[in-house]
Amino acid sequence: MLNSLFVNHQDQKEALAIERRRRFEESRKQRIFNARRRIIGVDTDALGLQVQQKHEAEQAQAEQQRKFAEEMRRQEQVLLLKQHEQRQDRVREENELNRFRASHQKPEQSRDFDLFDPDGLKKSLPARLGDDDPRLTISGAQKFDGEDLEERHRRKVQIEQQRSWLEQQIREKRQAELDRRAAETFLESSLMSRENRLHQLVSQERYARGKIQQAVNEFNRRLMTEQEQQRLRREREEQEDNLAEIYNNLTSDVLTENPDAAKSSFGPNRVITAQYKGMSPEEIEQVRRTQDRQLEELKRRREQEANTRKAWDQLANEFDRTVTLKERELNRRRHALAEQIRHENRELSLEQQRRVEYLDRVVYQNRPTEAYFDQFNTCTR
């Protein structure tokens, strides 16, 4: 999209240049083919009109460049908003997928779960339920004379005790799962807040860069208004503008952009829920250590942001000082050039006066015939 805008801007510049040359050619024809308006010497009215037209064209071009910069900033804001919406949609889709798997794709709902059920032995019947169990056969070797008659009661008590232990383990596992989900939620919220802060910093940096570029454009526009007097001065000031633009591009964040802005908010902390068995004490301790490191990273980032703002303020002060010195130097050059132009104008006026007197006294004594004028007025060049 930015490439298309740049191409359209180039086409508009070329179209404006072609239209400017066409208007100049039409005005030239009107001056040259009109015998009443042709004079010998300098046509001050035509020069004034040309200066005014050039000034209007430059103002139109500056206005067009300003609109193009505003449109480019608006497009960048739209792109940032679109990327943020896409990221939110991707996180929401992943959460929906995880909830669907947790509710509709449980391991115990699979068709062949009984083959790898970890509680399969707990669910199966024991080899002997009691002394009157019909499954007890002679070859089974499960019932012998002289056994303890209280075995059934003891086994019942043991089964109740195992059941209580199992329920306690289930409660502990559920509590561990809730703690793990809470930790993941806190980690996701901290990562999202960090990413939003990065976007905010990028927006502030782009706004500051736009302000600096706007100041540079205003400075260049003031320089361009002084380029209408003489070609040599226009070339010299154009070279100075190019050097200033190169310096601004080299010192801007376009070429020295911070690489931390390109890091992803997702990392190796993703897990497969279908195979996840809960967090071990070592993993919980590792999560705590990670949180401590994140707090230290947050403090370091805040210090880095303070240093960055300080550096931006220093750069803005240096740029203002450079602009002030440059403007003073241009004022001195402008005054010197104005004095030189006045002197040259006086010389040209005297020279033109002498030339007119010479033409009236020597050249125009022999008047040309009609055949001499018939060979002219065929083109403007």
mmCIF file of C-alpha atoms in Angstrom:
data_model
loop_
_atom_site.group_PDB
_atom_site.id
_atom_site.type_symbol
_atom_site.label_atom_id
_atom_site.label_comp_id
_atom_site.label_asym_id
_atom_site.label_seq_id
_atom_site.Cartn_x
_atom_site.Cartn_y
_atom_site.Cartn_z
ATOM 1 C CA MET A 1 0.000 0.000 0.000
ATOM 2 C CA LEU A 2 2.859 2.396 0.814
ATOM 3 C CA ASN A 3 4.533 1.555 -2.510
ATOM 4 C CA SER A 4 1.346 2.408 -4.401
ATOM 5 C CA LEU A 5 1.084 5.719 -2.536
ATOM 6 C CA PHE A 6 4.709 6.496 -3.396
ATOM 7 C CA VAL A 7 4.083 5.681 -7.092
ATOM 8 C CA ASN A 8 0.983 7.902 -7.127
ATOM 9 C CA HIS A 9 3.003 10.699 -5.548
ATOM 10 C CA GLN A 10 5.696 10.401 -8.258
ATOM 11 C CA ASP A 11 3.026 10.403 -10.998
ATOM 12 C CA GLN A 12 1.449 13.515 -9.509
ATOM 13 C CA LYS A 13 4.827 15.264 -9.403
ATOM 14 C CA GLU A 14 5.488 14.409 -13.057
ATOM 15 C CA ALA A 15 1.993 15.553 -14.053
ATOM 16 C CA LEU A 16 2.495 18.852 -12.211
ATOM 17 C CA ALA A 17 5.866 19.365 -13.945
ATOM 18 C CA ILE A 18 4.315 18.693 -17.381
ATOM 19 C CA GLU A 19 1.428 21.080 -16.659
ATOM 20 C CA ARG A 20 3.866 23.740 -15.445
ATOM 21 C CA ARG A 21 5.918 23.480 -18.673
ATOM 22 C CA ARG A 22 2.748 23.611 -20.794
ATOM 23 C CA ARG A 23 1.564 26.804 -19.070
ATOM 24 C CA PHE A 24 5.023 28.313 -19.477
ATOM 25 C CA GLU A 25 4.965 27.486 -23.217
ATOM 26 C CA GLU A 26 1.498 29.054 -23.631
ATOM 27 C CA SER A 27 2.561 32.229 -21.855
ATOM 28 C CA ARG A 28 5.737 32.329 -23.955
ATOM 29 C CA LYS A 29 3.712 32.073 -27.161
ATOM 30 C CA GLN A 30 1.466 34.908 -26.022
ATOM 31 C CA ARG A 31 4.476 37.102 -25.323
ATOM 32 C CA ILE A 32 6.441 36.182 -28.484
ATOM 33 C CA PHE A 33 3.633 36.108 -31.081
ATOM 34 C CA ASN A 34 2.084 39.351 -29.828
ATOM 35 C CA ALA A 35 3.957 42.235 -31.478
ATOM 36 C CA ARG A 36 2.581 44.769 -29.007
ATOM 37 C CA ARG A 37 4.005 42.929 -25.992
ATOM 38 C CA ARG A 38 7.459 42.255 -27.478
ATOM 39 C CA ILE A 39 10.048 44.747 -26.251
ATOM 40 C CA ILE A 40 13.829 44.942 -26.342
ATOM 41 C CA GLY A 41 15.527 44.360 -22.988
ATOM 42 C CA VAL A 42 14.137 42.852 -19.765
ATOM 43 C CA ASP A 43 10.382 42.385 -19.434
ATOM 44 C CA THR A 44 9.918 43.063 -15.725
ATOM 45 C CA ASP A 45 6.178 42.233 -15.831
ATOM 46 C CA ALA A 46 6.831 38.817 -17.379
ATOM 47 C CA LEU A 47 9.607 38.123 -14.879
ATOM 48 C CA GLY A 48 7.314 39.085 -12.011
ATOM 49 C CA LEU A 49 4.580 36.848 -13.401
ATOM 50 C CA GLN A 50 7.034 33.965 -13.701
ATOM 51 C CA VAL A 51 8.209 34.466 -10.125
ATOM 52 C CA GLN A 52 4.598 34.530 -8.894
ATOM 53 C CA GLN A 53 3.695 31.405 -10.880
ATOM 54 C CA LYS A 54 6.761 29.585 -9.597
ATOM 55 C CA HIS A 55 5.948 30.617 -6.049
ATOM 56 C CA GLU A 56 2.372 29.336 -6.424
ATOM 57 C CA ALA A 57 3.620 26.062 -7.917
ATOM 58 C CA GLU A 58 6.040 25.576 -5.025
ATOM 59 C CA GLN A 59 3.296 26.323 -2.510
ATOM 60 C CA ALA A 60 1.019 23.785 -4.237
ATOM 61 C CA GLN A 61 3.810 21.203 -4.206
ATOM 62 C CA ALA A 62 4.508 21.845 -0.502
ATOM 63 C CA GLU A 63 0.790 21.475 0.273
ATOM 64 C CA GLN A 64 0.691 18.238 -1.693
ATOM 65 C CA GLN A 65 3.714 16.907 0.189
ATOM 66 C CA ARG A 66 2.065 17.819 3.496
ATOM 67 C CA LYS A 67 -1.125 15.965 2.496
ATOM 68 C CA PHE A 68 0.937 12.991 1.409
ATOM 69 C CA ALA A 69 2.726 12.919 4.812
ATOM 70 C CA GLU A 70 -0.629 13.116 6.635
ATOM 71 C CA GLU A 71 -2.030 10.308 4.517
ATOM 72 C CA MET A 72 1.052 8.176 5.159
ATOM 73 C CA ARG A 73 0.764 8.725 8.942
ATOM 74 C CA ARG A 74 -2.924 7.796 8.804
ATOM 75 C CA GLN A 75 -2.145 4.629 6.843
ATOM 76 C CA GLU A 76 0.513 3.650 9.380
ATOM 77 C CA GLN A 77 -1.967 4.103 12.234
ATOM 78 C CA VAL A 78 -4.540 1.979 10.385
ATOM 79 C CA LEU A 79 -1.933 -0.749 9.826
ATOM 80 C CA LEU A 80 -0.995 -0.761 13.526
ATOM 81 C CA LEU A 81 -4.643 -1.030 14.558
ATOM 82 C CA LYS A 82 -5.204 -3.836 12.058
ATOM 83 C CA GLN A 83 -2.190 -5.784 13.332
ATOM 84 C CA HIS A 84 -3.390 -5.364 16.911
ATOM 85 C CA GLU A 85 -6.874 -6.644 15.974
ATOM 86 C CA GLN A 86 -5.388 -9.629 14.149
ATOM 87 C CA ARG A 87 -3.248 -10.472 17.170
ATOM 88 C CA GLN A 88 -6.301 -10.258 19.467
ATOM 89 C CA ASP A 89 -8.295 -12.506 17.116
ATOM 90 C CA ARG A 90 -5.465 -15.055 17.014
ATOM 91 C CA VAL A 91 -5.258 -15.173 20.829
ATOM 92 C CA ARG A 92 -9.038 -15.520 21.103
ATOM 93 C CA GLU A 93 -9.116 -18.358 18.548
ATOM 94 C CA GLU A 94 -6.353 -20.223 20.385
ATOM 95 C CA ASN A 95 -8.208 -19.851 23.695
ATOM 96 C CA GLU A 96 -11.416 -21.132 22.100
ATOM 97 C CA LEU A 97 -9.516 -24.108 20.662
ATOM 98 C CA ASN A 98 -8.015 -24.956 24.041
ATOM 99 C CA ARG A 99 -11.418 -24.746 25.735
ATOM 100 C CA PHE A 100 -12.941 -26.966 23.059
ATOM 101 C CA ARG A 101 -10.210 -29.556 23.522
ATOM 102 C CA ALA A 102 -10.557 -29.441 27.295
ATOM 103 C CA SER A 103 -14.338 -29.948 27.154
ATOM 104 C CA HIS A 104 -14.920 -32.147 24.062
ATOM 105 C CA GLN A 105 -11.631 -33.964 23.415
ATOM 106 C CA LYS A 106 -10.774 -35.439 26.791
ATOM 107 C CA PRO A 107 -8.617 -38.582 26.885
ATOM 108 C CA GLU A 108 -11.359 -40.607 28.595
ATOM 109 C CA GLN A 109 -13.743 -39.821 25.700
ATOM 110 C CA SER A 110 -11.584 -41.572 23.121
ATOM 111 C CA ARG A 111 -12.659 -44.913 21.666
ATOM 112 C CA ASP A 112 -9.635 -46.950 22.802
ATOM 113 C CA PHE A 113 -9.109 -45.259 26.171
ATOM 114 C CA ASP A 114 -9.507 -48.577 27.979
ATOM 115 C CA LEU A 115 -6.253 -49.803 26.387
ATOM 116 C CA PHE A 116 -4.070 -47.148 28.050
ATOM 117 C CA ASP A 117 -6.267 -46.156 31.012
ATOM 118 C CA PRO A 118 -3.883 -45.524 33.968
ATOM 119 C CA ASP A 119 -6.720 -46.435 36.376
ATOM 120 C CA GLY A 120 -7.580 -49.659 34.558
ATOM 121 C CA LEU A 121 -6.270 -51.881 37.349
ATOM 122 C CA LYS A 122 -8.143 -49.821 39.934
ATOM 123 C CA LYS A 123 -11.405 -50.256 38.048
ATOM 124 C CA SER A 124 -10.990 -54.030 37.527
ATOM 125 C CA LEU A 125 -12.236 -56.510 40.112
ATOM 126 C CA PRO A 126 -9.709 -58.090 42.460
ATOM 127 C CA ALA A 127 -8.894 -61.764 42.183
ATOM 128 C CA ARG A 128 -10.892 -62.524 45.346
ATOM 129 C CA LEU A 129 -13.852 -60.603 46.759
ATOM 130 C CA GLY A 130 -14.538 -62.912 49.693
ATOM 131 C CA ASP A 131 -14.696 -66.481 50.895
ATOM 132 C CA ASP A 132 -17.986 -67.069 49.027
ATOM 133 C CA ASP A 133 -16.752 -65.665 45.724
ATOM 134 C CA PRO A 134 -17.901 -68.110 42.955
ATOM 135 C CA ARG A 135 -14.731 -67.312 41.000
ATOM 136 C CA LEU A 136 -12.593 -69.058 43.587
ATOM 137 C CA THR A 137 -11.625 -72.413 42.138
ATOM 138 C CA ILE A 138 -9.210 -75.065 43.251
ATOM 139 C CA SER A 139 -6.728 -74.220 40.522
ATOM 140 C CA GLY A 140 -6.962 -70.489 41.322
ATOM 141 C CA ALA A 141 -5.092 -70.968 44.616
ATOM 142 C CA GLN A 142 -6.989 -68.074 46.230
ATOM 143 C CA LYS A 143 -8.573 -69.810 49.200
ATOM 144 C CA PHE A 144 -6.761 -71.937 51.775
ATOM 145 C CA ASP A 145 -7.641 -73.443 55.101
ATOM 146 C CA GLY A 146 -6.537 -71.539 58.174
ATOM 147 C CA GLU A 147 -6.960 -68.032 56.676
ATOM 148 C CA ASP A 148 -7.978 -64.987 58.645
ATOM 149 C CA LEU A 149 -11.774 -64.671 58.775
ATOM 150 C CA GLU A 150 -11.554 -60.891 59.299
ATOM 151 C CA GLU A 151 -9.893 -60.442 55.960
ATOM 152 C CA ARG A 152 -13.079 -59.190 54.313
ATOM 153 C CA HIS A 153 -13.589 -56.477 56.913
ATOM 154 C CA ARG A 154 -9.902 -55.551 56.801
ATOM 155 C CA ARG A 155 -9.986 -55.306 53.022
ATOM 156 C CA LYS A 156 -13.128 -53.173 53.234
ATOM 157 C CA VAL A 157 -11.381 -50.799 55.611
ATOM 158 C CA GLN A 158 -8.339 -50.742 53.365
ATOM 159 C CA ILE A 159 -10.510 -50.024 50.331
ATOM 160 C CA GLU A 160 -12.199 -47.123 52.166
ATOM 161 C CA GLN A 161 -8.796 -45.802 53.161
ATOM 162 C CA GLN A 162 -7.494 -46.064 49.584
ATOM 163 C CA ARG A 163 -10.627 -44.331 48.344
ATOM 164 C CA SER A 164 -10.062 -41.440 50.756
ATOM 165 C CA TRP A 165 -6.429 -41.230 49.663
ATOM 166 C CA LEU A 166 -7.481 -41.246 46.025
ATOM 167 C CA GLU A 167 -10.023 -38.469 46.601
ATOM 168 C CA GLN A 168 -7.373 -36.432 48.408
ATOM 169 C CA GLN A 169 -4.973 -36.897 45.465
ATOM 170 C CA ILE A 170 -7.735 -35.855 43.026
ATOM 171 C CA ARG A 171 -8.407 -32.694 45.057
ATOM 172 C CA GLU A 172 -4.706 -31.870 45.200
ATOM 173 C CA LYS A 173 -4.373 -32.437 41.454
ATOM 174 C CA ARG A 174 -7.375 -30.208 40.714
ATOM 175 C CA GLN A 175 -5.975 -27.495 42.978
ATOM 176 C CA ALA A 176 -2.600 -27.768 41.208
ATOM 177 C CA GLU A 177 -4.371 -27.494 37.834
ATOM 178 C CA LEU A 178 -6.213 -24.351 39.007
ATOM 179 C CA ASP A 179 -2.934 -22.857 40.252
ATOM 180 C CA ARG A 180 -1.272 -23.653 36.912
ATOM 181 C CA ARG A 181 -4.089 -22.013 34.938
ATOM 182 C CA ALA A 182 -3.965 -18.945 37.196
ATOM 183 C CA ALA A 183 -0.204 -18.691 36.628
ATOM 184 C CA GLU A 184 -0.683 -19.003 32.857
ATOM 185 C CA THR A 185 -3.390 -16.317 32.916
ATOM 186 C CA PHE A 186 -1.139 -13.971 34.876
ATOM 187 C CA LEU A 187 1.748 -14.657 32.493
ATOM 188 C CA GLU A 188 -0.430 -13.958 29.423
ATOM 189 C CA SER A 189 -1.741 -10.714 30.932
ATOM 190 C CA SER A 190 1.804 -9.555 31.759
ATOM 191 C CA LEU A 191 2.975 -10.375 28.212
ATOM 192 C CA MET A 192 0.014 -8.498 26.673
ATOM 193 C CA SER A 193 0.684 -5.445 28.864
ATOM 194 C CA ARG A 194 4.335 -5.499 27.851
ATOM 195 C CA GLU A 195 3.372 -5.696 24.154
ATOM 196 C CA ASN A 196 0.910 -2.807 24.539
ATOM 197 C CA ARG A 197 3.651 -0.766 26.181
ATOM 198 C CA LEU A 198 5.977 -1.513 23.264
ATOM 199 C CA HIS A 199 3.291 -0.351 20.793
ATOM 200 C CA GLN A 200 2.829 2.820 22.826
ATOM 201 C CA LEU A 201 6.571 3.506 22.756
ATOM 202 C CA VAL A 202 6.665 2.917 18.984
ATOM 203 C CA SER A 203 3.751 5.358 18.521
ATOM 204 C CA GLN A 204 5.486 7.997 20.644
ATOM 205 C CA GLU A 205 8.716 7.511 18.727
ATOM 206 C CA ARG A 206 6.897 7.859 15.382
ATOM 207 C CA TYR A 207 5.145 11.007 16.658
ATOM 208 C CA ALA A 208 8.484 12.552 17.713
ATOM 209 C CA ARG A 209 10.028 11.589 14.375
ATOM 210 C CA GLY A 210 7.080 13.209 12.582
ATOM 211 C CA LYS A 211 7.587 16.415 14.564
ATOM 212 C CA ILE A 212 11.275 16.477 13.652
ATOM 213 C CA GLN A 213 10.482 15.782 9.999
ATOM 214 C CA GLN A 214 7.853 18.534 10.029
ATOM 215 C CA ALA A 215 10.432 20.978 11.416
ATOM 216 C CA VAL A 216 12.887 19.905 8.715
ATOM 217 C CA ASN A 217 10.238 20.389 6.015
ATOM 218 C CA GLU A 218 9.436 23.869 7.369
ATOM 219 C CA PHE A 219 13.140 24.688 7.335
ATOM 220 C CA ASN A 220 13.490 23.445 3.743
ATOM 221 C CA ARG A 221 10.416 25.445 2.679
ATOM 222 C CA ARG A 222 11.961 28.636 4.036
ATOM 223 C CA LEU A 223 15.117 27.848 2.136
ATOM 224 C CA MET A 224 13.211 27.230 -1.100
ATOM 225 C CA THR A 225 11.530 30.646 -0.957
ATOM 226 C CA GLU A 226 14.968 32.251 -1.187
ATOM 227 C CA GLN A 227 15.898 30.360 -4.363
ATOM 228 C CA GLU A 228 13.929 32.586 -6.729
ATOM 229 C CA GLN A 229 16.509 35.378 -7.170
ATOM 230 C CA GLN A 230 19.450 33.781 -8.914
ATOM 231 C CA ARG A 231 20.444 30.343 -10.294
ATOM 232 C CA LEU A 232 23.772 30.142 -8.467
ATOM 233 C CA ARG A 233 22.180 30.825 -5.093
ATOM 234 C CA ARG A 234 19.419 28.300 -5.872
ATOM 235 C CA GLU A 235 21.961 25.550 -6.643
ATOM 236 C CA ARG A 236 23.995 26.297 -3.510
ATOM 237 C CA GLU A 237 20.965 26.233 -1.224
ATOM 238 C CA GLU A 238 19.662 23.066 -2.879
ATOM 239 C CA GLN A 239 22.976 21.366 -2.104
ATOM 240 C CA GLU A 240 22.707 22.495 1.530
ATOM 241 C CA ASP A 241 19.165 21.112 1.732
ATOM 242 C CA ASN A 242 20.352 17.763 0.392
ATOM 243 C CA LEU A 243 23.123 17.614 2.991
ATOM 244 C CA ALA A 244 20.648 18.464 5.772
ATOM 245 C CA GLU A 245 18.257 15.772 4.547
ATOM 246 C CA ILE A 246 21.044 13.162 4.453
ATOM 247 C CA TYR A 247 22.067 14.104 7.991
ATOM 248 C CA ASN A 248 18.488 13.821 9.253
ATOM 249 C CA ASN A 249 18.039 10.415 7.607
ATOM 250 C CA LEU A 250 21.331 9.120 9.038
ATOM 251 C CA THR A 251 20.478 10.262 12.563
ATOM 252 C CA SER A 252 16.824 9.163 12.505
ATOM 253 C CA ASP A 253 15.477 5.908 13.942
ATOM 254 C CA VAL A 254 14.688 4.579 10.434
ATOM 255 C CA LEU A 255 18.276 3.264 10.186
ATOM 256 C CA THR A 256 18.919 2.873 13.937
ATOM 257 C CA GLU A 257 15.750 1.222 14.912
ATOM 258 C CA ASN A 258 15.790 -0.741 18.247
ATOM 259 C CA PRO A 259 15.830 -4.574 17.442
ATOM 260 C CA ASP A 260 13.823 -5.322 20.689
ATOM 261 C CA ALA A 261 10.685 -4.040 18.883
ATOM 262 C CA ALA A 262 10.845 -7.195 16.538
ATOM 263 C CA LYS A 263 10.658 -9.832 19.392
ATOM 264 C CA SER A 264 7.517 -12.035 19.523
ATOM 265 C CA SER A 265 5.332 -12.216 22.565
ATOM 266 C CA PHE A 266 5.090 -16.014 22.244
ATOM 267 C CA GLY A 267 7.845 -18.296 23.386
ATOM 268 C CA PRO A 268 8.677 -21.911 24.248
ATOM 269 C CA ASN A 269 6.122 -21.972 27.089
ATOM 270 C CA ARG A 270 3.432 -23.662 24.973
ATOM 271 C CA VAL A 271 2.291 -27.103 26.141
ATOM 272 C CA ILE A 272 0.165 -29.923 24.669
ATOM 273 C CA THR A 273 -2.923 -30.140 26.878
ATOM 274 C CA ALA A 274 -3.805 -33.686 25.860
ATOM 275 C CA GLN A 275 -0.512 -34.956 27.282
ATOM 276 C CA TYR A 276 0.043 -32.497 30.099
ATOM 277 C CA LYS A 277 0.038 -34.095 33.552
ATOM 278 C CA GLY A 278 0.348 -31.069 35.741
ATOM 279 C CA MET A 279 3.186 -28.944 37.047
ATOM 280 C CA SER A 280 5.893 -30.412 39.229
ATOM 281 C CA PRO A 281 7.324 -28.530 42.229
ATOM 282 C CA GLU A 282 10.447 -27.808 40.190
ATOM 283 C CA GLU A 283 8.340 -26.250 37.412
ATOM 284 C CA ILE A 284 6.405 -24.148 39.917
ATOM 285 C CA GLU A 285 9.687 -22.935 41.385
ATOM 286 C CA GLN A 286 10.914 -22.184 37.853
ATOM 287 C CA VAL A 287 7.756 -20.101 37.206
ATOM 288 C CA ARG A 288 8.452 -18.119 40.362
ATOM 289 C CA ARG A 289 12.038 -17.508 39.297
ATOM 290 C CA THR A 290 10.784 -16.409 35.840
ATOM 291 C CA GLN A 291 8.409 -13.927 37.468
ATOM 292 C CA ASP A 292 11.279 -12.492 39.519
ATOM 293 C CA ARG A 293 13.354 -12.112 36.358
ATOM 294 C CA GLN A 294 10.418 -10.375 34.653
ATOM 295 C CA LEU A 295 10.214 -7.866 37.515
ATOM 296 C CA GLU A 296 13.911 -7.127 37.137
ATOM 297 C CA GLU A 297 13.441 -6.802 33.350
ATOM 298 C CA LEU A 298 10.564 -4.344 33.929
ATOM 299 C CA LYS A 299 12.761 -2.163 36.156
ATOM 300 C CA ARG A 300 15.559 -2.248 33.590
ATOM 301 C CA ARG A 301 13.141 -1.324 30.779
ATOM 302 C CA ARG A 302 11.815 1.648 32.730
ATOM 303 C CA GLU A 303 15.383 2.902 33.226
ATOM 304 C CA GLN A 304 16.052 2.394 29.511
ATOM 305 C CA GLU A 305 12.896 4.358 28.609
ATOM 306 C CA ALA A 306 14.064 7.217 30.825
ATOM 307 C CA ASN A 307 17.460 7.202 29.112
ATOM 308 C CA THR A 308 15.757 7.134 25.691
ATOM 309 C CA ARG A 309 13.592 10.151 26.525
ATOM 310 C CA LYS A 310 16.664 11.975 27.796
ATOM 311 C CA ALA A 311 18.532 11.191 24.560
ATOM 312 C CA TRP A 312 15.561 12.405 22.464
ATOM 313 C CA ASP A 313 15.425 15.664 24.423
ATOM 314 C CA GLN A 314 19.153 16.190 23.926
ATOM 315 C CA LEU A 315 18.808 15.480 20.180
ATOM 316 C CA ALA A 316 15.917 17.956 19.875
ATOM 317 C CA ASN A 317 17.940 20.659 21.652
ATOM 318 C CA GLU A 318 20.933 20.063 19.395
ATOM 319 C CA PHE A 319 18.687 20.182 16.317
ATOM 320 C CA ASP A 320 17.124 23.484 17.434
ATOM 321 C CA ARG A 321 20.568 24.959 18.007
ATOM 322 C CA THR A 322 21.721 23.772 14.565
ATOM 323 C CA VAL A 323 18.624 25.250 12.887
ATOM 324 C CA THR A 324 19.164 28.597 14.649
ATOM 325 C CA LEU A 325 22.806 28.781 13.556
ATOM 326 C CA LYS A 326 21.853 27.777 10.017
ATOM 327 C CA GLU A 327 19.138 30.406 9.840
ATOM 328 C CA ARG A 328 21.560 33.120 11.019
ATOM 329 C CA GLU A 329 24.083 32.084 8.377
ATOM 330 C CA LEU A 330 21.368 32.155 5.691
ATOM 331 C CA ASN A 331 20.300 35.646 6.781
ATOM 332 C CA ARG A 332 23.875 36.882 6.426
ATOM 333 C CA ARG A 333 24.128 35.275 2.974
ATOM 334 C CA ARG A 334 20.754 36.732 1.986
ATOM 335 C CA HIS A 335 21.798 40.256 2.931
ATOM 336 C CA ALA A 336 25.106 39.910 1.099
ATOM 337 C CA LEU A 337 23.383 38.484 -1.960
ATOM 338 C CA ALA A 338 20.756 41.236 -1.930
ATOM 339 C CA GLU A 339 23.488 43.840 -1.866
ATOM 340 C CA GLN A 340 25.255 42.073 -4.749
ATOM 341 C CA ILE A 341 22.008 41.868 -6.746
ATOM 342 C CA ARG A 342 21.341 45.602 -6.224
ATOM 343 C CA HIS A 343 24.821 46.417 -7.427
ATOM 344 C CA GLU A 344 24.437 44.133 -10.470
ATOM 345 C CA ASN A 345 21.008 45.630 -11.212
ATOM 346 C CA ARG A 346 22.523 49.116 -11.244
ATOM 347 C CA GLU A 347 25.256 47.898 -13.588
ATOM 348 C CA LEU A 348 22.690 46.190 -15.830
ATOM 349 C CA SER A 349 20.495 49.288 -15.848
ATOM 350 C CA LEU A 350 23.381 51.458 -16.978
ATOM 351 C CA GLU A 351 24.416 48.862 -19.544
ATOM 352 C CA GLN A 352 20.874 48.606 -20.886
ATOM 353 C CA GLN A 353 20.580 52.364 -21.101
ATOM 354 C CA ARG A 354 23.828 52.573 -23.045
ATOM 355 C CA ARG A 355 22.679 49.722 -25.294
ATOM 356 C CA VAL A 356 19.359 51.412 -26.040
ATOM 357 C CA GLU A 357 21.124 54.637 -26.886
ATOM 358 C CA TYR A 358 23.505 52.748 -29.154
ATOM 359 C CA LEU A 359 20.640 50.944 -30.898
ATOM 360 C CA ASP A 360 18.706 54.140 -31.431
ATOM 361 C CA ARG A 361 21.761 55.990 -32.619
ATOM 362 C CA VAL A 362 23.508 53.312 -34.799
ATOM 363 C CA VAL A 363 21.583 50.039 -35.297
ATOM 364 C CA TYR A 364 18.062 51.285 -36.011
ATOM 365 C CA GLN A 365 19.131 53.722 -38.695
ATOM 366 C CA ASN A 366 18.608 51.055 -41.344
ATOM 367 C CA ARG A 367 15.024 49.766 -40.974
ATOM 368 C CA PRO A 368 14.305 46.142 -42.048
ATOM 369 C CA THR A 369 11.775 45.242 -44.767
ATOM 370 C CA GLU A 370 8.727 42.964 -44.591
ATOM 371 C CA ALA A 371 10.700 40.055 -46.063
ATOM 372 C CA TYR A 372 12.947 40.118 -43.028
ATOM 373 C CA PHE A 373 10.059 39.644 -40.592
ATOM 374 C CA ASP A 374 8.417 36.846 -42.599
ATOM 375 C CA GLN A 375 11.096 34.371 -41.547
ATOM 376 C CA PHE A 376 10.178 34.687 -37.827
ATOM 377 C CA ASN A 377 7.145 33.699 -35.684
ATOM 378 C CA THR A 378 7.185 30.104 -36.845
ATOM 379 C CA CYS A 379 7.848 28.612 -33.357
ATOM 380 C CA THR A 380 8.654 29.734 -29.789
ATOM 381 C CA ARG A 381 12.294 28.653 -29.902
#
